[in-house]
Coordinates of C-alpha atoms and ligand atoms in Angstrom, one line a residue:
M1 CA 0.0 0.0 0.0
R2 CA 1.0 3.6 -0.4
A3 CA 2.0 5.6 2.7
L4 CA 3.2 9.2 3.3
Q5 CA 6.4 8.6 5.3
L6 CA 8.9 10.7 7.1
T7 CA 12.2 9.2 5.9
E8 CA 14.7 11.9 6.9
W9 CA 14.6 14.8 9.4
K10 CA 14.4 18.4 7.9
H11 CA 13.0 16.9 4.7
D12 CA 9.6 16.7 3.1
P13 CA 7.9 13.4 3.6
E14 CA 7.7 10.9 0.7
L15 CA 5.0 8.7 -0.7
R16 CA 6.4 5.2 -0.6
D17 CA 5.2 1.6 -1.1
V18 CA 5.0 -0.3 2.2
D19 CA 3.6 -3.7 3.3
A20 CA 0.0 -3.7 4.6
P21 CA 0.1 -4.4 8.3
E22 CA -1.5 -7.3 10.2
P23 CA -3.0 -6.8 13.7
G24 CA -1.1 -8.6 16.4
P25 CA -2.4 -9.6 19.9
G26 CA -4.4 -6.8 21.4
Q27 CA -4.2 -4.7 18.3
V28 CA -6.8 -3.4 15.9
L29 CA -6.4 -2.8 12.2
V30 CA -8.2 0.3 11.1
R31 CA -9.1 1.2 7.5
V32 CA -8.4 4.9 7.4
G33 CA -11.2 7.2 6.3
A34 CA -9.3 10.4 6.9
A35 CA -6.1 11.6 8.5
G36 CA -5.9 15.2 9.4
A37 CA -2.9 17.3 8.3
C38 CA -1.8 19.2 11.4
H39 CA 0.3 22.3 11.6
S40 CA 2.6 20.5 14.0
D41 CA 3.6 18.1 11.2
L42 CA 5.2 21.1 9.4
H43 CA 7.4 21.6 12.5
L44 CA 8.0 17.9 12.7
F45 CA 9.5 17.5 9.2
R46 CA 10.8 21.0 8.5
D47 CA 12.2 22.3 11.8
F48 CA 13.2 19.5 14.2
E49 CA 16.9 18.6 14.3
P50 CA 17.8 14.9 14.2
G51 CA 17.8 13.5 17.7
L52 CA 15.4 16.1 19.1
L53 CA 12.6 13.6 19.2
P54 CA 13.1 9.9 20.1
Y55 CA 11.4 8.6 16.9
E56 CA 12.9 6.1 14.6
L57 CA 12.6 6.7 10.9
P58 CA 10.8 6.0 8.7
F59 CA 7.2 6.2 9.9
T60 CA 3.9 7.1 8.3
L61 CA 2.6 10.5 9.2
G62 CA -1.0 11.3 10.3
H63 CA -1.8 11.6 14.0
E64 CA -5.4 12.7 13.6
N65 CA -7.3 9.7 12.4
A66 CA -10.7 8.1 12.0
G67 CA -12.0 5.2 9.9
W68 CA -13.5 1.8 10.2
V69 CA -12.4 -1.3 12.1
E70 CA -10.9 -3.6 9.4
A71 CA -9.8 -6.5 11.6
T72 CA -9.0 -7.2 15.2
G73 CA -6.0 -9.2 16.6
P74 CA -6.2 -12.0 19.1
G75 CA -7.7 -11.0 22.5
V76 CA -9.6 -7.9 21.2
G77 CA -13.3 -7.9 22.0
G78 CA -16.1 -5.3 21.7
L79 CA -15.3 -4.1 18.2
E80 CA -16.9 -5.3 15.0
P81 CA -15.4 -5.1 11.5
G82 CA -16.9 -2.1 9.6
Q83 CA -17.6 -0.2 12.7
P84 CA -16.7 3.6 12.4
V85 CA -14.2 4.7 15.0
A86 CA -12.1 7.7 15.9
V87 CA -8.5 7.0 16.9
Y88 CA -7.1 8.6 20.2
G89 CA -3.7 9.8 19.1
P90 CA -1.2 9.9 22.0
W91 CA -0.3 6.3 22.9
G92 CA 1.2 5.9 26.4
C93 CA 2.1 2.8 28.4
G94 CA -1.5 2.4 29.7
A95 CA -0.4 1.5 33.2
C96 CA 1.3 4.6 34.8
H97 CA -0.5 7.0 37.2
Q98 CA -1.3 9.4 34.3
C99 CA -2.3 6.7 31.8
V100 CA -4.8 4.9 34.1
Q101 CA -6.7 8.2 34.4
G102 CA -6.9 8.5 30.6
Y103 CA -4.0 11.0 30.4
E104 CA -2.0 9.0 28.0
N105 CA -0.9 12.3 26.5
Y106 CA 1.2 12.8 29.7
C107 CA 2.4 9.1 30.1
E108 CA 5.2 9.0 32.6
R109 CA 7.0 6.3 30.7
Q110 CA 7.2 8.3 27.5
A111 CA 10.9 8.4 27.6
E112 CA 11.2 4.6 27.7
I113 CA 8.5 4.2 25.0
G114 CA 10.1 6.6 22.6
A115 CA 7.4 7.1 20.0
S116 CA 4.3 9.0 21.2
G117 CA 1.7 7.7 18.8
G118 CA 0.6 6.9 15.3
G119 CA 2.1 9.5 13.0
L120 CA 4.5 10.5 15.9
G121 CA 7.2 7.8 15.7
R122 CA 4.8 5.0 14.9
D123 CA 2.9 4.5 11.7
G124 CA 0.0 6.8 11.4
G125 CA -3.0 7.3 9.2
M126 CA -1.6 8.7 6.0
A127 CA -2.0 5.2 4.4
P128 CA -5.1 3.1 3.7
L129 CA -4.6 1.0 6.8
M130 CA -3.1 1.6 10.2
I131 CA -2.4 -0.5 13.3
V132 CA -3.9 0.9 16.6
P133 CA -2.1 -0.9 19.5
A134 CA -5.1 -1.2 21.9
A135 CA -8.9 -1.1 21.7
R136 CA -9.0 1.6 24.4
Y137 CA -7.7 4.1 21.8
L138 CA -10.9 3.7 19.6
V139 CA -14.0 5.8 20.2
P140 CA -17.1 4.5 18.3
L141 CA -18.5 7.2 16.0
G142 CA -22.2 6.3 15.7
D143 CA -23.5 8.2 12.7
L144 CA -20.6 10.5 12.3
D145 CA -18.7 10.4 9.0
P146 CA -15.0 9.4 9.8
V147 CA -13.8 11.9 7.2
V148 CA -15.5 14.7 9.2
A149 CA -14.6 13.1 12.6
A150 CA -10.8 12.8 12.0
P151 CA -10.0 16.4 13.0
L152 CA -11.9 16.0 16.3
T153 CA -9.2 13.7 17.6
D154 CA -6.6 16.5 17.7
A155 CA -8.0 19.8 16.4
G156 CA -11.1 19.2 18.5
L157 CA -9.7 17.4 21.5
T158 CA -6.7 19.7 22.1
P159 CA -8.7 22.9 22.5
Y160 CA -11.5 21.0 24.3
H161 CA -9.0 20.0 27.0
A162 CA -7.6 23.5 27.4
I163 CA -11.1 25.0 27.6
K164 CA -12.5 22.4 30.0
R165 CA -9.7 23.3 32.5
A166 CA -10.7 26.9 32.3
L167 CA -14.5 26.4 32.4
P168 CA -14.8 27.3 36.1
R169 CA -13.6 30.8 35.1
L170 CA -16.0 31.1 32.2
G171 CA -19.4 31.7 33.7
A172 CA -22.0 34.3 32.6
G173 CA -20.5 37.8 32.1
T174 CA -17.0 36.5 31.4
A175 CA -14.9 36.7 28.2
A176 CA -12.6 34.3 26.4
V177 CA -10.0 35.1 23.8
V178 CA -8.9 32.6 21.2
I179 CA -5.6 33.5 19.4
G180 CA -5.3 31.7 16.1
A181 CA -9.1 31.5 16.0
G182 CA -9.4 30.9 12.3
G183 CA -7.2 27.9 12.1
G184 CA -7.8 24.2 12.3
L185 CA -7.8 24.2 16.2
G186 CA -9.1 27.7 16.4
H187 CA -12.4 27.3 14.5
L188 CA -13.2 24.3 16.8
A189 CA -12.1 26.2 19.9
V190 CA -14.6 28.9 19.1
Q191 CA -17.4 26.3 18.5
I192 CA -16.5 24.5 21.8
L193 CA -16.6 27.7 23.8
R194 CA -19.9 28.7 22.3
T195 CA -21.5 25.3 23.2
M196 CA -19.8 24.9 26.7
S197 CA -20.0 28.4 28.1
P198 CA -22.1 31.6 28.1
C199 CA -18.9 33.7 27.9
L200 CA -18.2 36.4 25.3
V201 CA -15.9 34.9 22.6
I202 CA -13.3 37.1 21.0
G203 CA -11.3 35.5 18.1
V204 CA -7.9 36.9 17.1
D205 CA -6.0 35.9 14.0
S206 CA -3.3 37.4 11.7
R207 CA -5.2 37.4 8.4
D208 CA -8.6 39.0 7.5
A209 CA -9.8 35.7 6.0
A210 CA -9.0 33.8 9.2
V211 CA -10.8 36.5 11.3
A212 CA -13.8 36.0 9.1
V213 CA -13.6 32.2 9.7
A214 CA -13.6 32.8 13.5
R215 CA -16.7 34.9 13.2
E216 CA -18.5 32.4 11.0
N217 CA -17.8 29.7 13.6
G218 CA -19.4 31.7 16.3
A219 CA -16.9 34.3 17.7
H220 CA -18.9 37.3 18.9
H221 CA -16.0 39.5 17.8
G222 CA -13.1 38.9 15.4
L223 CA -9.9 41.0 15.6
L224 CA -6.7 41.2 13.6
A225 CA -3.6 40.5 15.6
G226 CA -1.4 43.6 15.9
D227 CA -0.5 46.5 18.1
D228 CA -4.2 47.5 18.6
A229 CA -5.5 44.1 19.6
A230 CA -4.9 44.4 23.3
D231 CA -6.7 47.8 23.5
E232 CA -9.6 46.4 21.4
I233 CA -10.0 43.4 23.7
R234 CA -10.0 45.8 26.7
G235 CA -12.6 47.9 25.0
L236 CA -14.8 44.8 24.2
T237 CA -14.6 43.6 27.9
G238 CA -15.4 47.0 29.5
G239 CA -11.8 47.4 30.4
K240 CA -11.6 44.2 32.4
G241 CA -9.8 41.9 30.1
A242 CA -10.3 38.2 29.4
D243 CA -11.1 35.5 32.0
A244 CA -9.4 33.0 29.7
V245 CA -7.0 33.3 26.9
F246 CA -6.2 30.3 24.6
D247 CA -3.1 30.9 22.6
L248 CA -3.2 28.4 19.8
V249 CA -0.1 29.9 18.2
G250 CA 2.4 30.3 21.0
I251 CA 4.9 32.7 19.6
E252 CA 6.4 35.7 21.4
T253 CA 3.8 38.2 20.2
T254 CA 0.8 36.1 20.8
M255 CA 1.9 35.2 24.3
A256 CA 2.6 38.9 25.0
L257 CA -0.9 39.7 23.9
G258 CA -2.4 37.0 26.2
A259 CA -0.4 38.4 29.1
A260 CA -1.5 41.9 28.3
V261 CA -5.3 41.1 28.3
V262 CA -5.7 38.3 30.9
R263 CA -7.7 39.4 33.9
P264 CA -6.9 38.7 37.6
R265 CA -7.7 35.0 38.4
G266 CA -7.8 34.3 34.7
H267 CA -6.3 31.4 32.7
L268 CA -3.6 32.0 30.2
T269 CA -3.1 28.7 28.3
V270 CA -0.5 28.2 25.7
V271 CA -1.5 25.4 23.3
G272 CA 0.4 26.3 20.2
I273 CA 4.0 25.0 19.8
G274 CA 5.4 28.2 18.3
G275 CA 8.2 28.2 20.9
G276 CA 7.7 31.7 22.4
T277 CA 8.4 32.6 26.0
L278 CA 7.0 34.9 28.6
S279 CA 8.6 36.4 31.6
F280 CA 6.9 35.5 34.8
G281 CA 7.3 37.2 38.2
F282 CA 5.3 38.8 41.0
F283 CA 4.8 42.1 39.1
S284 CA 4.6 40.8 35.5
M285 CA 1.0 39.7 35.6
P286 CA -2.3 40.3 37.3
Y287 CA -2.9 38.5 40.6
E288 CA -3.8 34.8 40.6
V289 CA -3.4 34.3 36.9
T290 CA -3.0 30.6 36.1
L291 CA -0.3 30.1 33.4
S292 CA -0.3 26.7 31.7
T293 CA 0.6 24.8 28.6
T294 CA -1.5 21.9 27.5
Y295 CA -0.8 19.0 25.1
W296 CA -3.6 17.2 23.5
G297 CA -6.4 15.8 25.8
T298 CA -7.5 12.6 27.6
I299 CA -9.2 9.5 26.4
P300 CA -12.5 10.3 28.3
E301 CA -12.4 13.8 26.8
L302 CA -12.2 12.4 23.3
H303 CA -15.4 10.5 24.1
E304 CA -16.9 13.8 25.2
V305 CA -15.8 15.6 22.0
I306 CA -17.3 12.9 19.8
A307 CA -20.5 13.2 21.8
L308 CA -20.7 16.9 21.2
A309 CA -20.2 16.3 17.4
E310 CA -22.8 13.5 17.4
R311 CA -25.3 16.0 18.8
G312 CA -24.3 18.5 16.1
L313 CA -23.0 21.0 18.6
I314 CA -19.5 21.1 17.0
T315 CA -18.7 20.5 13.3
P316 CA -15.2 20.6 11.9
A317 CA -14.7 22.3 8.5
V318 CA -12.7 20.0 6.3
Q319 CA -10.9 20.3 3.0
R320 CA -10.2 16.9 1.4
Y321 CA -7.0 15.8 -0.4
A322 CA -6.2 12.5 -1.9
L323 CA -3.1 10.7 -0.5
D324 CA -1.2 11.5 -3.7
D325 CA -1.8 15.2 -3.0
A326 CA -0.9 15.2 0.7
L327 CA 2.1 17.4 0.2
D328 CA -0.2 20.0 -1.4
A329 CA -2.2 20.1 1.8
Y330 CA 0.8 21.1 3.8
E331 CA 1.8 23.6 1.1
D332 CA -1.7 25.1 1.3
M333 CA -1.5 25.2 5.1
R334 CA 1.8 27.0 5.0
N335 CA 0.4 29.6 2.6
G336 CA -2.8 30.2 4.5
R337 CA -4.9 28.8 1.7
L338 CA -6.9 26.2 3.7
E339 CA -10.6 26.7 4.5
G340 CA -10.9 24.4 7.5
R341 CA -8.8 21.4 8.5
A342 CA -7.0 19.6 5.6
V343 CA -7.7 15.9 5.7
I344 CA -6.0 13.2 3.6
T345 CA -8.5 10.5 2.4
P346 CA -6.3 7.5 1.7
G347 CA -9.1 5.2 0.6
Ligands
ZN1 ZN1 -1.7 17.8 15.8
ZN2 ZN1 1.9 5.7 31.0

């Protein structure tokens, strides 16, 4: 079968012929309906120096996957061939203190395991078939189309987790700011906020078209990033600032904007892996601000995200690409030409 593989660090991935996998004990073979193309993949193959990540090459890209159960290995029960499923992406040890609570994204044995999931050191979904190492990583989809559901496993789950942590701060009369609100994670972050909280939602992005996307997905206000954004957010919140800021970009300027608008007791959550930094000290920020990074979300939270989508409360916008055109998807992402999440449909 054809697979889009990372064969060398700091190089574009390649379409190669690989053997179709067979499920071993405890494993599930999934026919991939769609694999989302994530902005973090660009960092993965363009920016990361050899040795930075403990991944062995080559492996198939695609860490945001959904499809249908094709076959189950010995010892797997509760799944039927043909059943539509979403694939939980970060694969931990399944046994440590974090993993047993569903936090496989923060597995404490990650250093021993090396690879952190399909498309992240192990073979992912940018191929017609993928091996999922345990049934607990599969969430049944009900009536949801796997092609539409694939982005929920990362672009949905990641902001969902960040927002859920901050929900106690987002009651009536509060405001949330999403930075990067028109992107793959951003448009879903806006939808999730609108369905989970009565807060005012302010979307910020760096391009006019992306600001429009944020508005179309439910942001009450859309702002262009820039020197005026902090003042505009203060204006929209009656001078108070934001009770929660979700920075889906994570570069110097976006983190500075977050710090400039977060309100006392607010949450400033950096989700984007842009590599920016922020100085933190007693006088640098309002009192009791909670500063946090987040990485992905938990297995129970993926079930919740899928449930929101099944009820029609959140809907990813997707732009489809054939497997042969996967590199175009990344090129379009880099040039800001995507409308919604790019998904590769290998079938
Ligand atoms: Zn991702
Ligand atoms: Zn673990």
